[in-house]
Amino acid sequence: MTRTAVAWLPDWEAEDAAAFEPVLDALDLVTPHIEVLEPGCVAMPLRRRIGDEADFCERLIDTVAGLVDHDCLTGVADGLFAALLAARTGRIVPPGGDAAFLAPFDIAGLQTTGLVDTETCETLRHLGIGTLGAFCDLPGAAVAERFGARARQAQALASGELTRPLAIRQAEPELTVRVDADDPYETVEQAAFAARPLAERLLETLGGRNLTCTRVTVTAHTVRGLARERTWQLDPAAPSTELARRVRWQLEGWLTGGGTDAIAAIELTPGGLLGLLEAGRGLWDFKDAATVRAEAALRHAGGLLGPDNVRIAVETDGRDLPERCDLDTWGGEAAARRTGPWPGTLPDPPPAVTGTGEDAEVLAVDGTPVSVAARGTMSHTPALVSLGGERIPVIAWAGPWPVTERWWNDDAARRYARLQVELADGRAALLYLEDRRWKVAGWYD
Amino acid sequence: MVNGVPAELAAELGLRLAGELKPAVRVPLKASRHILPVTPDISALLPYGGLATVTTLMASRVGATSLLWRLLAGPTQAGVWCAVVGLPHRYPLAARAAGVDLERLALIEADGPRIADAAGALVGGVAVLVVPSEAFGMQQTRRLTARARKGGTSLVWWETRPVPGADARLEVARARWKGLRENAGRRYGAGRLDACELDVAARWRTGGDHRARIWPYGGQTPDNVIDLRGGRP
């Protein structure tokens, strides 16, 4: 005879079924047969060979606490209903003791069955039926007549007469499709020829489950045992030819880019699974044809040059020019956005050309090198800037603006002074004085 | 030919036939042409008031980068994708200061022959493609232009080497930086660089020169205020 155990996470708050997934993975280590009643509450059948029930519950609680750091209460009883109520207090009901265990419970516990609403419970209470035991003692026919079939069903559950079998969770289906080459693919054409039916097979597999995906990971296993893989964003509404083309671009990039020998197997793994119904909502999204075309072109360019070379700029935290701006891989993970106002940042406009890093010298009229004192004043009025041996007169300037950053940390501490100059040849530059050396931080262009 | 009284009358009154007038009428713009919106200050510089298929931008002039970002401000704000291929060391926040929506600006890092590869992949897809002309041979230039015309991509040549056949050629005639002062004899320089004024000259393929003053980063002083600081031009 099978008994039922219920594990209940009293602190679970998230409504999201996906967030509960890690807990289920942890429970899988203890028992593979699980029914999710709701996020935060699961039931599992206990078979004879599972051994001592108390031991099993201990193991289950330890596993959940250890792997996902959540407190967990367990209840064991013959039926699911009794086990659910037992889990509230973490008890194990002896075999055959369900009815006795349930009898003293308040009538409100009947709602746990999901068959009876609050109003019926209140009515019962007003009729003087305050506990489950009293409710069970009522004649079944009378309950059915007065409250309907669902209340009768609840009565049967409360008296431990009726149990329902558990609906066991299906394991995540294996959706990866793979093709092994009879003869390793040496050329792009051969590989692309194999990739097309593979793409069709992937979408067919997904379609059979009413799913579609927003990411595809292409993995190529080479003859020498290397594996190269790359994840692509995919428009969920795209047809299989689109996916095949994407795979072709990727294989083209690998095979023509060098560093990849003949391909022995190609694997496609879907990611970001989405119901077809939800994906259909994308139809009313704001993506117009031009955007879709542009994104396809960017993906293609990423395929040729490597996705890391297609970048989007974002403003990030920092004061200095390179810190303030980060280049994200387009379609990849987004970097952290700017969070604070960062006082001391140079106001717009910033220099248009940076990173050239030329050495410079700032000189006074008589050729004396100019430095910046600790109090933020120049030692002389800057009159000339020497760049690569050429001395250019300064016609206008501003600054210096000193920066002392992270002085509390020896490794990250930084001191520099910034100076804006306009040169006689029409150019304007931002100069930094750091470690007693002037450098061009950027050109205004 | 027209003879007799009507001809004499026409000659006397200076009338001409419609057929004779035809060559003098300017060809109206074709509806099929792909014109992208630009900011109002630049629109006077471009034929059809927007970004047409082939535009060149003289790269060697000071202020050319600011002009490029200002040129891309309109299209990116309109929500179309712009791609800049193979222009290293450009600081993207300057683009934002000039009005570019960075979410629509793809920066593609490439050098040498890969620039042409990337451009080939992007043309026809993105709305605006900016490429340095030195990376393309004559044959490649023609092919890319043809594909851009066919695919509806506006091509902006970052002209490090002359490119023939542009609808508009833009060139910064002069860049003035605003906000810095002479600060003669001082140990601390007042002011800061807060704006720039570009004198831009445009030459259209259909003929005609156009000039405009552009303030890519804003901060233009109103016409009725005279700048008394320094007196520098």
CSV table of N, CA, C and O in Angstrom, one decimal, chain B residues 15 39 44 56 58 62 69-70 77 87 90 95 105 108 144 146 150 155 176 195 208 215:
chain,number,residue,atom,x,y,z
B,15,LEU,N,5.8,83.3,-76.0
B,15,LEU,CA,5.2,82.0,-75.5
B,15,LEU,C,6.0,80.8,-76.0
B,15,LEU,O,6.6,80.9,-77.1
B,39,THR,N,17.9,65.5,-38.5
B,39,THR,CA,17.6,66.6,-37.6
B,39,THR,C,17.5,67.9,-38.5
B,39,THR,O,18.1,68.0,-39.5
B,44,ALA,N,18.7,70.9,-44.4
B,44,ALA,CA,18.9,71.9,-45.4
B,44,ALA,C,20.1,71.5,-46.3
B,44,ALA,O,20.2,72.0,-47.4
B,56,THR,N,28.7,61.3,-48.7
B,56,THR,CA,30.1,61.2,-48.3
B,56,THR,C,30.4,62.3,-47.3
B,56,THR,O,29.8,63.3,-47.3
B,58,MET,N,33.8,64.1,-45.5
B,58,MET,CA,35.2,64.2,-45.6
B,58,MET,C,35.8,64.0,-44.2
B,58,MET,O,35.5,64.7,-43.2
B,62,VAL,N,38.7,68.5,-39.1
B,62,VAL,CA,38.4,68.5,-37.7
B,62,VAL,C,36.8,68.7,-37.5
B,62,VAL,O,36.3,69.6,-38.2
B,69,TRP,N,27.9,62.0,-36.2
B,69,TRP,CA,27.0,61.7,-35.1
B,69,TRP,C,25.7,62.5,-35.3
B,69,TRP,O,24.6,62.0,-35.1
B,70,ARG,N,25.8,63.8,-35.6
B,70,ARG,CA,24.7,64.6,-35.8
B,70,ARG,C,23.8,64.1,-37.0
B,70,ARG,O,22.6,64.1,-37.0
B,77,GLN,N,16.9,58.3,-33.9
B,77,GLN,CA,15.7,58.7,-33.1
B,77,GLN,C,14.4,58.3,-33.8
B,77,GLN,O,13.4,58.1,-33.1
B,87,LEU,N,35.4,52.0,-37.7
B,87,LEU,CA,35.9,53.3,-37.3
B,87,LEU,C,36.4,53.2,-35.8
B,87,LEU,O,35.6,53.3,-34.9
B,90,ARG,N,36.3,55.7,-31.7
B,90,ARG,CA,35.2,56.6,-31.5
B,90,ARG,C,34.6,56.4,-30.2
B,90,ARG,O,34.3,55.3,-29.7
B,95,ALA,N,28.5,60.5,-29.3
B,95,ALA,CA,27.3,60.3,-30.2
B,95,ALA,C,26.0,60.6,-29.5
B,95,ALA,O,25.1,61.2,-30.0
B,105,LEU,N,22.3,52.1,-32.5
B,105,LEU,CA,23.6,52.3,-33.1
B,105,LEU,C,24.5,51.1,-32.9
B,105,LEU,O,24.9,50.8,-31.8
B,108,ILE,N,30.5,48.1,-35.2
B,108,ILE,CA,31.1,46.9,-35.7
B,108,ILE,C,32.6,47.0,-35.8
B,108,ILE,O,33.1,47.9,-36.5
B,144,LEU,N,29.0,47.9,-53.7
B,144,LEU,CA,28.3,48.2,-52.5
B,144,LEU,C,27.3,49.3,-52.7
B,144,LEU,O,26.2,49.2,-52.2
B,146,ALA,N,25.7,49.9,-55.5
B,146,ALA,CA,24.6,49.3,-56.2
B,146,ALA,C,23.7,48.5,-55.3
B,146,ALA,O,22.5,48.7,-55.4
B,150,LYS,N,19.8,49.3,-54.3
B,150,LYS,CA,18.7,48.3,-54.5
B,150,LYS,C,18.1,47.9,-53.2
B,150,LYS,O,16.8,47.7,-53.1
B,155,LEU,N,23.9,54.8,-47.6
B,155,LEU,CA,25.3,54.6,-47.4
B,155,LEU,C,26.0,55.9,-47.1
B,155,LEU,O,25.8,56.9,-47.8
B,176,ARG,N,34.5,75.4,-34.8
B,176,ARG,CA,34.9,76.3,-33.7
B,176,ARG,C,34.4,75.7,-32.4
B,176,ARG,O,33.3,75.3,-32.3
B,195,ALA,N,30.3,73.5,-26.2
B,195,ALA,CA,29.6,73.4,-27.5
B,195,ALA,C,30.6,73.5,-28.7
B,195,ALA,O,31.8,73.8,-28.4
B,208,GLY,N,25.0,72.6,-57.3
B,208,GLY,CA,24.7,73.6,-56.2
B,208,GLY,C,25.4,73.3,-54.9
B,208,GLY,O,25.6,72.2,-54.5
B,215,TRP,N,25.3,73.1,-34.8
B,215,TRP,CA,25.7,73.0,-33.4
B,215,TRP,C,25.4,71.6,-33.0
B,215,TRP,O,24.3,71.3,-32.5
